[in-house]
XYZ file of C-alpha atoms in Angstrom:
750
model
C 24.130 -10.395 20.436
C 22.929 -12.628 23.251
C 21.288 -15.791 21.914
C 18.287 -15.134 24.159
C 17.545 -11.742 22.587
C 14.531 -11.927 20.272
C 12.857 -9.319 18.105
C 9.261 -9.683 16.956
C 7.203 -7.540 14.618
C 4.577 -5.431 16.397
C 3.373 -3.240 13.546
C 3.765 -3.183 9.775
C 2.612 -0.165 7.796
C 2.571 -0.385 3.999
C 0.263 0.327 1.090
C -1.002 -1.596 -1.911
C 0.708 -1.035 -5.259
C -1.202 1.058 -7.782
C -1.819 -1.806 -10.219
C -5.136 -3.514 -11.043
C -4.301 -7.086 -9.929
C -2.283 -6.330 -6.791
C -4.635 -7.750 -4.113
C -6.582 -10.992 -3.613
C -8.801 -12.140 -0.716
C -8.545 -15.907 -0.315
C -10.844 -18.516 1.218
C -8.263 -18.756 4.017
C -9.499 -15.262 5.008
C -6.115 -13.708 4.258
C -5.611 -10.817 1.874
C -2.335 -10.981 -0.014
C -1.331 -7.738 -1.649
C 1.681 -6.279 -3.419
C 3.597 -3.512 -1.651
C 6.643 -2.275 -3.519
C 8.808 -5.312 -4.236
C 7.298 -7.199 -1.299
C 4.127 -9.157 -0.640
C 2.098 -8.393 2.483
C -0.370 -10.715 4.186
C -3.282 -8.973 5.869
C -5.724 -10.721 8.180
C -8.943 -8.647 8.252
C -11.566 -9.233 10.891
C -15.246 -8.422 11.179
C -16.091 -5.656 13.701
C -15.673 -5.209 16.582
C -12.478 -7.240 16.113
C -9.595 -5.573 14.293
C -7.329 -6.994 11.612
C -3.611 -6.457 11.143
C -0.707 -7.121 8.808
C 0.942 -10.424 9.685
C 4.112 -10.575 7.612
C 5.825 -9.381 4.435
C 7.437 -11.745 1.929
C 10.528 -10.719 -0.020
C 11.701 -12.484 -3.139
C 11.312 -10.131 -6.084
C 13.873 -7.595 -7.263
C 11.306 -5.228 -8.791
C 7.814 -3.902 -8.123
C 5.217 -6.656 -7.710
C 2.444 -6.049 -10.263
C 0.055 -8.941 -9.653
C -0.731 -11.516 -7.014
C -3.188 -14.376 -6.692
C -4.008 -17.256 -4.351
C -4.152 -20.668 -6.051
C -7.761 -21.535 -5.207
C -8.952 -25.066 -4.469
C -11.892 -26.715 -6.241
C -13.438 -27.753 -2.909
C -13.327 -24.226 -1.479
C -10.703 -25.140 1.103
C -8.081 -22.809 2.535
C -5.333 -21.889 0.111
C -1.708 -22.666 0.939
C -0.065 -21.445 -2.252
C 0.020 -18.039 -3.904
C 1.462 -16.599 -7.113
C 3.145 -13.260 -7.725
C 4.480 -11.522 -10.831
C 6.749 -8.490 -10.956
C 8.662 -6.039 -13.103
C 11.770 -8.209 -12.637
C 10.233 -10.458 -15.365
C 9.708 -13.398 -13.010
C 6.780 -15.078 -11.299
C 7.216 -16.718 -7.897
C 5.196 -19.539 -6.341
C 4.927 -19.284 -2.547
C 3.774 -21.999 -0.139
C 2.737 -21.991 3.499
C 4.386 -24.653 5.625
C 2.723 -26.637 8.387
C 4.167 -24.049 10.814
C 2.337 -21.239 8.991
C 5.443 -19.698 7.429
C 5.591 -18.821 3.730
C 8.561 -19.479 1.477
C 9.253 -19.364 -2.257
C 9.225 -22.869 -3.756
C 9.611 -21.997 -7.442
C 10.615 -19.074 -9.647
C 9.192 -19.026 -13.175
C 11.745 -17.499 -15.541
C 11.182 -16.966 -19.254
C 9.439 -13.660 -19.897
C 11.441 -10.799 -21.355
C 9.137 -8.076 -19.988
C 7.301 -7.205 -16.764
C 4.581 -9.650 -15.711
C 1.232 -7.859 -15.390
C -1.269 -10.651 -14.631
C -1.117 -14.120 -13.108
C -3.572 -16.905 -12.229
C -3.482 -20.611 -11.441
C -5.551 -23.649 -10.483
C -5.388 -27.308 -9.511
C -6.893 -29.597 -12.149
C -8.076 -32.172 -9.598
C -9.130 -32.401 -5.980
C -6.477 -32.881 -3.299
C -5.794 -36.524 -2.441
C -4.198 -35.613 0.867
C -0.724 -36.820 -0.120
C 0.601 -34.368 -2.686
C -0.399 -31.363 -4.711
C -2.366 -32.306 -7.854
C -1.453 -31.199 -11.365
C -1.225 -27.403 -11.305
C -1.580 -24.933 -14.163
C -0.198 -21.386 -13.833
C -0.793 -18.644 -16.408
C 1.358 -15.507 -16.632
C 0.819 -12.512 -18.946
C 3.654 -10.122 -19.721
C 4.376 -6.876 -21.495
C 6.589 -8.898 -23.883
C 3.387 -9.727 -25.835
C 3.258 -13.329 -24.646
C 1.173 -15.403 -22.271
C 2.971 -18.408 -20.807
C 1.240 -21.498 -19.448
C 3.238 -23.377 -16.834
C 2.614 -26.915 -15.577
C 3.516 -28.761 -12.395
C 2.792 -32.454 -12.649
C 1.280 -34.261 -9.685
C 3.851 -35.418 -7.179
C 6.572 -33.015 -8.369
C 7.692 -29.542 -7.311
C 9.119 -28.361 -10.634
C 7.214 -26.050 -13.010
C 7.839 -26.307 -16.741
C 6.597 -24.067 -19.544
C 3.799 -25.972 -21.272
C 2.910 -23.459 -23.975
C 3.525 -19.875 -25.110
C 0.692 -17.791 -26.556
C 1.847 -15.033 -28.877
C -0.197 -11.811 -28.751
C 1.371 -10.276 -31.848
C 1.821 -6.526 -31.478
C -0.528 -6.378 -28.489
C -0.481 -7.791 -24.987
C -2.800 -9.361 -22.444
C -3.903 -7.093 -19.595
C -6.063 -9.576 -17.684
C -6.250 -13.356 -17.439
C -8.423 -15.890 -15.628
C -8.451 -19.681 -15.561
C -11.035 -22.265 -14.536
C -12.059 -25.849 -15.324
C -14.853 -26.602 -17.780
C -17.813 -28.204 -15.947
C -17.548 -31.973 -15.382
C -14.088 -32.105 -17.004
C -10.444 -31.617 -16.096
C -9.899 -29.348 -19.104
C -8.570 -25.861 -18.228
C -10.335 -22.885 -19.794
C -8.227 -19.721 -20.058
C -9.584 -16.236 -20.796
C -7.282 -13.426 -21.912
C -8.379 -9.798 -22.059
C -6.215 -7.799 -24.430
C -5.548 -4.306 -25.699
C -7.427 -5.172 -28.911
C -10.712 -4.826 -26.932
C -11.380 -8.582 -27.164
C -11.627 -11.513 -24.791
C -10.049 -14.679 -26.188
C -10.828 -18.170 -24.856
C -8.264 -20.987 -24.894
C -8.544 -24.657 -23.865
C -6.140 -27.543 -23.516
C -6.623 -30.214 -26.179
C -5.978 -33.948 -25.915
C -2.311 -33.441 -26.924
C -1.908 -31.014 -23.974
C -1.584 -28.078 -26.324
C -3.308 -24.760 -25.654
C -5.574 -23.801 -28.551
C -7.887 -20.852 -29.193
C -11.580 -21.756 -29.354
C -13.466 -18.443 -29.292
C -12.995 -14.681 -29.497
C -15.579 -12.575 -27.653
C -16.129 -9.101 -29.056
C -18.196 -6.219 -27.768
C -15.927 -4.082 -25.618
C -14.829 -0.805 -27.199
C -11.650 -0.241 -25.203
C -8.924 -2.202 -23.420
C -10.162 -5.134 -21.308
C -8.792 -4.656 -17.765
C -10.422 -7.376 -15.630
C -11.716 -10.965 -15.958
C -13.090 -13.522 -13.529
C -14.921 -16.864 -13.828
C -17.688 -18.234 -11.589
C -19.413 -21.635 -11.749
C -23.165 -21.197 -11.255
C -25.455 -23.662 -9.500
C -26.982 -24.574 -12.887
C -23.645 -25.897 -14.144
C -22.889 -22.971 -16.444
C -19.771 -20.853 -16.219
C -20.147 -17.096 -15.976
C -17.304 -14.883 -17.154
C -17.312 -11.240 -16.068
C -15.197 -8.839 -18.124
C -14.656 -5.120 -17.548
C -12.996 -2.551 -19.741
C -12.036 1.065 -20.150
C -15.272 1.590 -22.105
C -17.069 1.912 -18.704
C -19.047 -1.340 -19.247
C -19.090 -4.795 -17.679
C -20.088 -7.763 -19.835
C -21.303 -11.091 -18.462
C -20.774 -14.136 -20.672
C -22.435 -17.518 -20.107
C -20.584 -20.711 -21.089
C -23.078 -23.593 -20.964
C -22.538 -27.319 -21.586
C -24.551 -28.664 -24.533
C -25.852 -32.199 -24.857
C -25.152 -34.146 -28.023
C -28.746 -33.930 -29.240
C -28.927 -30.153 -28.748
C -29.204 -28.194 -31.968
C -27.310 -24.967 -32.542
C -29.800 -22.142 -32.203
C -29.484 -19.638 -35.020
C -31.077 -16.344 -33.968
C -33.613 -14.825 -36.306
C -33.762 -11.218 -37.387
C -36.242 -9.152 -35.381
C -38.398 -8.705 -38.480
C -38.712 -12.501 -38.814
C -39.909 -13.175 -35.265
C -43.452 -14.341 -34.566
C -45.469 -12.588 -31.861
C -44.929 -15.381 -29.342
C -41.194 -15.770 -30.061
C -38.468 -14.197 -27.886
C -35.353 -12.489 -29.129
C -32.413 -14.908 -28.873
C -28.758 -14.004 -28.684
C -26.200 -15.573 -30.944
C -24.440 -18.690 -29.660
C -20.834 -19.645 -30.277
C -19.947 -23.354 -29.930
C -16.674 -25.091 -29.173
C -15.829 -28.693 -28.286
C -13.149 -30.276 -26.073
C -11.984 -33.840 -25.413
C -11.240 -34.833 -21.818
C -8.664 -37.367 -20.679
C -11.245 -40.147 -20.942
C -11.591 -39.197 -24.629
C -15.177 -38.082 -24.121
C -16.176 -35.126 -26.266
C -17.974 -32.193 -24.617
C -19.580 -29.242 -26.372
C -20.104 -25.798 -24.894
C -22.047 -22.730 -26.036
C -20.975 -19.149 -25.336
C -23.591 -16.373 -25.147
C -23.750 -12.838 -23.854
C -25.754 -12.821 -20.610
C -25.865 -9.125 -19.677
C -24.192 -5.753 -20.131
C -23.860 -3.725 -16.940
C -23.775 0.054 -17.190
C -23.388 2.340 -14.201
C -19.787 3.498 -13.965
C -18.567 6.793 -15.381
C -14.875 5.918 -15.591
C -12.521 3.137 -16.579
C -13.385 -0.112 -14.806
C -10.282 -1.873 -13.540
C -11.652 -4.756 -11.488
C -14.534 -7.225 -11.245
C -14.908 -9.943 -8.622
C -17.569 -12.570 -7.960
C -18.774 -13.287 -4.461
C -17.048 -16.562 -3.501
C -19.026 -19.799 -3.462
C -20.475 -20.877 -0.115
C -20.156 -24.482 1.096
C -22.792 -25.756 3.532
C -22.911 -29.421 4.607
C -20.801 -30.339 1.612
C -23.105 -28.572 -0.859
C -21.796 -25.753 -3.001
C -23.789 -22.594 -3.690
C -22.606 -19.768 -5.947
C -24.315 -16.442 -5.132
C -25.069 -14.430 -8.241
C -23.394 -11.290 -6.924
C -20.624 -9.225 -8.472
C -18.566 -6.253 -7.351
C -16.749 -3.808 -9.632
C -14.223 -1.020 -9.043
C -13.720 2.003 -11.261
C -11.655 5.134 -11.653
C -14.852 7.119 -11.039
C -14.087 6.565 -7.301
C -16.938 4.092 -6.793
C -17.301 0.382 -6.116
C -20.640 -1.108 -7.155
C -22.277 -4.318 -5.964
C -24.423 -5.910 -8.699
C -27.142 -8.518 -8.298
C -29.898 -9.792 -10.654
C -33.478 -8.850 -9.839
C -35.364 -11.925 -8.576
C -38.420 -11.290 -10.744
C -37.068 -9.900 -14.009
C -33.535 -11.326 -13.888
C -32.128 -7.925 -14.873
C -28.805 -7.088 -13.247
C -29.065 -3.988 -11.051
C -26.631 -1.945 -8.969
C -27.717 -2.841 -5.443
C -25.052 -0.911 -3.507
C -22.761 1.925 -4.529
C -19.929 3.048 -2.231
C -16.771 5.052 -2.705
C -14.926 8.278 -2.125
C -16.338 11.771 -2.039
C -13.925 14.621 -2.748
C -10.264 14.365 -1.923
C -7.395 14.283 -4.373
C -7.406 10.593 -5.264
C -7.957 9.106 -8.699
C -10.320 6.194 -8.062
C -10.090 2.444 -7.514
C -7.787 -0.098 -9.128
C -9.401 -3.273 -7.809
C -11.904 -4.856 -5.448
C -12.315 -8.092 -3.515
C -15.120 -9.947 -1.689
C -14.589 -11.675 1.642
C -15.204 -15.464 1.678
C -18.422 -14.947 3.661
C -19.680 -12.169 1.377
C -20.269 -9.904 4.402
C -17.319 -7.621 3.630
C -15.573 -6.236 0.594
C -12.665 -3.913 -0.046
C -11.306 -1.699 -2.799
C -7.800 -0.330 -3.278
C -6.958 2.945 -4.945
C -4.332 4.971 -6.735
C -2.589 6.077 -3.530
C -2.399 2.534 -2.182
C -5.103 2.898 0.458
C -7.563 0.126 1.291
C -11.254 0.931 1.688
C -13.125 -1.742 3.637
C -16.892 -2.064 4.051
C -18.818 -4.466 6.295
C -22.497 -5.347 6.165
C -23.954 -4.359 9.527
C -25.883 -7.159 11.217
C -28.098 -4.570 12.908
C -28.972 -2.142 10.116
C -28.243 -4.361 7.076
C -26.336 -1.407 5.583
C -22.778 -1.460 4.281
C -20.609 0.574 6.648
C -16.927 1.584 6.282
C -14.488 0.099 8.741
C -10.870 0.667 9.793
C -8.193 -1.052 7.783
C -4.423 -1.150 7.371
C -2.435 1.258 5.250
C 0.775 3.188 4.845
C 2.959 5.254 2.554
C 2.888 4.496 -1.169
C 6.401 5.761 -1.863
C 9.778 5.597 -0.125
C 9.730 6.423 3.607
C 12.464 8.980 4.268
C 12.374 9.598 8.025
C 10.601 8.611 11.245
C 10.500 10.026 14.773
C 8.880 8.979 18.046
C 6.711 10.989 20.394
C 9.440 12.451 22.654
C 7.336 12.310 25.830
C 6.890 8.574 26.158
C 6.775 7.037 22.706
C 2.983 6.927 22.588
C 2.961 7.330 18.797
C 5.235 7.381 15.744
C 5.408 9.948 12.930
C 6.762 9.182 9.451
C 7.405 11.158 6.255
C 7.711 9.954 2.684
C 8.268 10.900 -0.925
C 4.521 10.329 -1.360
C 4.257 13.947 -0.095
C 2.601 13.072 3.223
C 3.403 13.011 6.924
C 1.568 10.247 8.802
C 1.009 9.589 12.489
C 0.713 6.012 13.774
C -0.671 5.056 17.192
C -2.224 2.017 18.938
C -5.977 1.472 18.970
C -6.626 0.560 22.603
C -9.906 -1.100 23.627
C -10.786 -3.024 26.759
C -11.014 -6.773 26.203
C -9.807 -6.612 22.580
C -6.406 -6.925 20.931
C -4.438 -3.687 20.594
C -3.228 -2.995 17.052
C -1.451 0.019 15.579
C -3.068 2.155 12.884
C -2.539 5.407 11.043
C -4.733 7.832 12.984
C -3.756 11.172 11.426
C -2.150 12.682 8.361
C -0.783 15.994 9.672
C 0.718 17.073 6.347
C -0.439 16.485 2.765
C 2.094 18.400 0.722
C 2.954 19.178 -2.875
C 6.576 18.032 -2.582
C 8.147 14.813 -1.362
C 8.769 15.140 2.404
C 12.353 14.149 3.214
C 13.012 14.775 6.914
C 11.252 15.192 10.240
C 11.967 16.202 13.844
C 9.553 16.150 16.790
C 10.083 19.222 18.988
C 7.430 18.157 21.496
C 4.564 15.702 21.795
C 2.278 17.938 19.752
C 4.798 19.831 17.591
C 7.111 18.859 14.754
C 9.214 20.369 11.975
C 9.475 18.824 8.519
C 11.554 19.479 5.428
C 10.634 18.635 1.842
C 12.051 19.053 -1.653
C 11.878 22.826 -1.147
C 14.066 25.433 0.571
C 11.660 25.967 3.475
C 11.291 24.232 6.828
C 7.699 24.044 8.082
C 6.666 23.845 11.737
C 3.329 22.286 12.781
C 1.282 22.180 15.975
C -1.421 19.642 16.796
C -5.012 20.952 16.651
C -7.542 20.461 19.408
C -9.562 17.919 17.411
C -6.522 15.625 17.066
C -5.703 15.750 20.786
C -9.290 14.795 21.660
C -9.293 11.922 19.154
C -5.911 10.679 20.402
C -7.415 10.351 23.868
C -10.367 8.320 22.597
C -8.380 6.043 20.265
C -5.137 5.481 22.190
C -6.223 6.439 25.750
C -3.343 8.932 26.015
C -3.833 11.269 28.972
C -4.302 14.722 27.404
C -6.450 16.429 30.040
C -3.709 18.835 31.095
C -3.031 19.686 27.446
C -6.680 20.380 26.574
C -6.931 22.785 29.503
C -4.247 24.956 27.872
C -5.649 24.767 24.321
C -8.359 27.420 24.489
C -6.689 29.474 21.759
C -5.530 26.514 19.665
C -7.048 25.789 16.249
C -9.742 23.150 15.955
C -8.154 21.713 12.798
C -6.599 22.680 9.478
C -7.159 22.588 5.742
C -5.152 23.349 2.615
C -6.511 26.176 0.438
C -6.943 25.540 -3.258
C -3.581 25.699 -5.063
C -1.829 26.143 -1.712
C 0.879 24.209 0.148
C 0.382 25.594 3.683
C -2.018 24.048 6.172
C -4.277 26.895 7.268
C -5.677 26.848 10.803
C -9.442 26.407 11.158
C -11.118 27.585 14.353
C -14.521 26.620 15.690
C -17.453 28.492 14.158
C -18.011 30.729 17.152
C -14.322 31.705 17.254
C -13.776 31.991 13.517
C -12.389 35.310 12.359
C -12.897 36.637 8.851
C -9.629 37.065 7.018
C -9.748 40.720 5.926
C -6.146 40.693 4.700
C -7.067 38.975 1.460
C -7.004 41.267 -1.557
C -10.002 39.475 -3.036
C -12.571 38.145 -0.612
C -14.314 34.889 -1.622
C -17.842 35.284 -2.939
C -20.579 34.074 -0.518
C -21.868 31.718 -3.214
C -18.450 30.263 -4.018
C -18.984 26.723 -5.333
C -15.801 25.378 -3.771
C -15.372 26.815 -0.281
C -11.848 27.417 0.925
C -12.160 25.335 4.079
C -12.880 21.620 3.820
C -12.132 20.645 7.422
C -14.969 19.308 9.530
C -14.399 18.265 13.176
C -14.885 14.518 13.618
C -15.303 12.679 16.895
C -13.385 9.442 16.389
C -13.437 6.377 18.600
C -11.728 4.192 15.978
C -8.998 4.781 13.371
C -10.226 7.145 10.655
C -11.065 6.128 7.099
C -9.020 7.348 4.134
C -11.479 10.202 3.485
C -11.116 11.508 7.032
C -7.338 11.116 6.930
C -7.124 13.241 3.798
C -9.395 16.076 4.910
C -9.960 16.092 8.658
C -6.673 15.177 10.375
C -4.323 17.904 9.106
C -2.257 19.955 11.578
C -2.068 23.748 11.159
C 1.248 25.192 10.103
C 2.618 27.657 12.660
C 5.854 28.830 11.067
C 8.022 28.725 7.946
C 11.804 28.850 8.354
C 13.800 30.450 5.523
C 17.576 30.323 5.262
C 18.650 27.403 3.099
C 19.666 27.916 -0.513
C 18.651 24.471 -1.729
C 16.203 21.689 -0.858
C 16.153 20.757 2.834
C 17.678 17.307 3.372
C 18.084 16.755 7.131
C 16.634 18.109 10.362
C 16.987 17.141 14.029
C 15.722 18.417 17.370
C 17.416 18.601 20.722
C 15.843 16.355 23.311
C 14.571 19.310 25.322
C 12.865 20.607 22.160
C 14.478 24.059 22.393
C 16.807 23.878 19.378
C 16.549 22.334 15.937
C 19.362 21.846 13.429
C 18.813 21.619 9.674
C 20.828 21.147 6.487
C 20.122 21.244 2.749
C 21.491 19.674 -0.412
C 24.910 21.054 -1.210
C 27.712 20.741 -3.724
C 29.831 23.481 -2.117
C 31.037 24.057 1.441
C 29.074 27.312 1.867
C 25.799 25.488 1.151
C 26.645 22.536 3.423
C 26.206 24.642 6.579
C 24.071 23.362 9.451
C 21.628 26.027 10.666
C 20.488 26.154 14.298
C 17.029 27.522 15.169
C 15.321 28.566 18.418
C 11.913 26.842 18.627
C 10.442 29.491 20.935
C 11.094 32.491 18.673
C 11.870 30.616 15.414
C 14.917 32.821 14.805
C 18.228 31.492 13.505
C 20.795 31.030 16.286
C 23.967 29.911 14.551
C 25.558 28.462 11.431
C 27.970 25.513 11.611
C 30.461 25.048 8.773
C 32.546 21.923 8.312
C 31.423 19.675 5.458
C 32.037 20.025 1.719
C 28.909 18.230 0.478
C 25.341 17.510 1.620
C 24.887 16.733 5.312
C 22.872 13.511 5.242
C 21.915 13.235 8.933
C 22.126 15.258 12.142
C 21.876 13.828 15.664
C 21.886 15.463 19.106
C 23.394 13.458 21.963
C 20.916 12.216 24.563
C 22.165 14.850 27.026
C 22.140 17.572 24.287
C 25.811 18.408 25.004
C 27.048 17.215 21.603
C 25.842 17.514 18.034
C 26.917 15.024 15.345
C 26.701 15.454 11.568
C 27.540 13.021 8.751
C 27.894 13.872 5.084
C 28.195 12.784 1.485
C 31.817 13.893 1.675
C 32.471 10.636 3.632
C 33.250 12.420 6.899
C 31.575 13.140 10.213
C 31.875 16.167 12.499
C 31.337 16.400 16.257
C 30.331 19.694 17.923
C 30.245 20.435 21.640
C 27.801 22.806 23.257
C 29.369 26.060 24.453
C 29.575 26.403 28.231
C 29.556 30.218 28.384
C 27.370 32.860 26.768
C 30.370 34.361 24.999
C 31.081 31.134 23.122
C 29.267 29.983 20.012
C 26.323 27.751 20.707
C 28.210 24.689 19.383
C 31.966 24.400 18.811
C 33.637 21.843 16.546
C 35.772 19.502 18.653
C 36.389 16.552 16.302
C 36.031 15.478 12.708
C 37.137 12.668 10.417
C 39.089 12.876 7.187
C 40.129 10.425 4.488
C 42.939 9.085 6.675
C 41.039 8.660 9.957
C 37.422 8.234 8.909
C 37.430 4.459 8.094
C 34.472 4.975 5.737
C 35.300 5.007 2.020
C 31.841 5.906 0.694
C 28.955 8.238 1.561
C 28.013 8.184 5.255
C 24.220 7.943 5.294
C 23.310 7.707 8.953
C 24.375 8.162 12.565
C 22.980 7.660 16.091
C 23.909 8.180 19.753
C 23.980 5.652 22.584
C 21.775 5.935 25.679
C 24.577 7.442 27.780
C 25.889 9.886 25.106
C 29.327 8.251 25.317
C 29.192 6.414 21.983
C 27.905 7.119 18.509
C 27.617 4.929 15.422
C 27.947 5.789 11.730
C 26.673 3.782 8.749
C 27.862 4.080 5.168
C 27.355 2.912 1.605
C 30.615 0.971 2.005
C 28.578 -1.561 4.079
C 30.368 -0.606 7.306
C 28.779 0.354 10.626
C 31.443 1.861 12.901
C 31.108 2.508 16.633
C 32.982 5.528 18.030
C 33.665 6.453 21.679
C 33.808 10.008 23.028
C 36.541 10.094 25.679
C 37.713 12.732 28.139
C 41.171 13.074 26.606
C 42.149 14.713 23.321
C 44.427 13.128 20.747
C 46.774 14.946 18.396
C 44.729 13.968 15.328
C 41.585 15.550 13.955
C 39.561 12.934 15.852
C 40.186 14.841 19.094
C 38.504 13.018 21.988
C 36.948 10.408 19.683
C 38.353 6.977 18.914
C 36.986 4.066 16.880
C 35.915 0.857 18.587
C 37.314 -1.970 16.482
C 36.433 -4.259 14.852
C 33.586 -2.562 12.983
C 30.500 -4.338 11.668
C 30.366 -5.405 8.004
C 26.822 -5.586 6.571
C 25.690 -7.418 3.435
C 24.566 -4.189 1.773
C 24.743 -0.417 2.228
C 23.972 0.755 5.771
C 21.287 3.415 5.288
C 19.728 3.658 8.768
C 20.943 2.971 12.308
C 19.535 3.624 15.762
C 20.572 2.833 19.310
C 18.127 2.037 22.113
C 17.619 4.777 24.731
C 18.171 2.275 27.548
C 19.877 -1.039 28.261
C 18.242 -4.456 28.013
C 17.282 -6.253 31.264
C 20.548 -8.203 30.971
C 22.606 -4.988 30.905
C 23.402 -4.974 27.199
């Protein structure tokens, strides 16, 4: 590769892991979130600006379960973040002066997956080095480990191990006790309790209080330091309640208040809650006493509550102000913003937002922006939901955000008429369409703008047969063909400024949209109300008063990327044809570049099932059947000029077919193939691709080899025919699972 060739990332599409502590919005205005075994950094922006994913960090070997910025006491921008994963390790990441993140420490010691993590600096920054840092990790091995990094060093050591017995901690939070450098740790466990720990003068972690009241597992905890000097601890649980605890400093002359029974109260006396006291000794050997009381119990959710988050403190002219505002996320599909009434002091649900309908299961977590003017929630299917407080109406309004598949991506394909958009399929049972959001005077970012297919099986392969048509295969024996509806074409014009005028003129008889009937897998076309035709072929017609109507689609006029609700219900493409012929689950599909022919293959353990079927896209009839391989064909590729067809297989071989030149010949004729003596590859061949001039193709295998082959004009005596290998081949560090070759040369002729 030429040293001047550079590749930069233009678009990253990924989702948030379906775990409660997998996202955190820092004071640096960056959202770090877990995506698979990676960590993504998302920079959201307030409308009309648009945020985007900046980078992904890779360091874990398993799914990342929890992530957290290490917040500063002065409210400054964070430079370090923590992550914990199923690989039983926690990693500390740091941003360099150049803005790049790297792993500076790996915390090893747990024998089970790490499910929660938090950390803090015990002192203010002195500008020279990082102060003493405490990191807390909770694992499924029934332990909570406290790690320490002394000031001026980079090494973390295990300071203490808390044993949870037969249970385990599901949520943790750490803060400093007011006017001290003593860390206070809260652990929410599966015994329905919140346990408080502090560091004593011997630097040992000791339990000081156990807070009871929840009736199910505690799933979320977070501290906030109020303007009065008291600490507020918010805890949420699967019992559908949020409890607010106040931890107040007590002076030496204060007397422990013992609450009286209600029958013993005088008329002028108020009911007092029970106080729990504990004392700590700071480094200066000064003793401080604190009282713990229940402040409020918030009721309003109808499902398990997985996350609570305080609005971050605001710093103005060096003065700190902590807004008494809390947000919670629940499996009842709602996020609620809580605030105390100014007159009565009673905590009320001020704003309630969330999902309506759809097939999602609710929210796993929520986060406030540093300014408090935005908040987000993330759900079971990995989608972000972002709301901004409108400066004009003072209402909370949903806004576009980033997103992506929440399971393995299996295939992608570009718009064949200019690459205006990209389509992807995944084992998350969806097909998604990505396109740029183009606006005059503002940065252009890519977004998911449609979800043409929401299926009941994992979608494994895809082929675009035209700009507005594609064929997909899933873990079923059927190929499904889709055509873009009129509503999508109109929205594509508004969002990406793609010229579709000539297409719309020919779409008078095209469906307006699509929806999936109850218990169905096929996207049914929906026409406009004046063109709708009653389906009289049904044996049982739906009752006029049916509670759940069959059609959920509603045309939407979009000028910005759609929200998750619209993606799920209003951006489907109608299915125009099913193709039957394979005996097992479809595994690979490809389209000729003129869009007239598609080739497909299914899983196979015998030669008769490893056939490649050719289909005519105008009539959808089967044209031919190509037999060569013994096992599953893993990928199919047409040459750029459509004169050759290449297949690669699990049987470690490839086969090259040439298009017949006369009507009497078969559509494609086998002209070359590899065997165990000539094939070079010693393991499964996963992938293949053609060069821009159709003279070369490349194959990639599990044996870590990527081999370039040349199609010549002369035949050899071997099974390779006109094909010969271009040596030496490329050796990768791991299995080669995907390759592609650019459709044109670089400006330097490479």
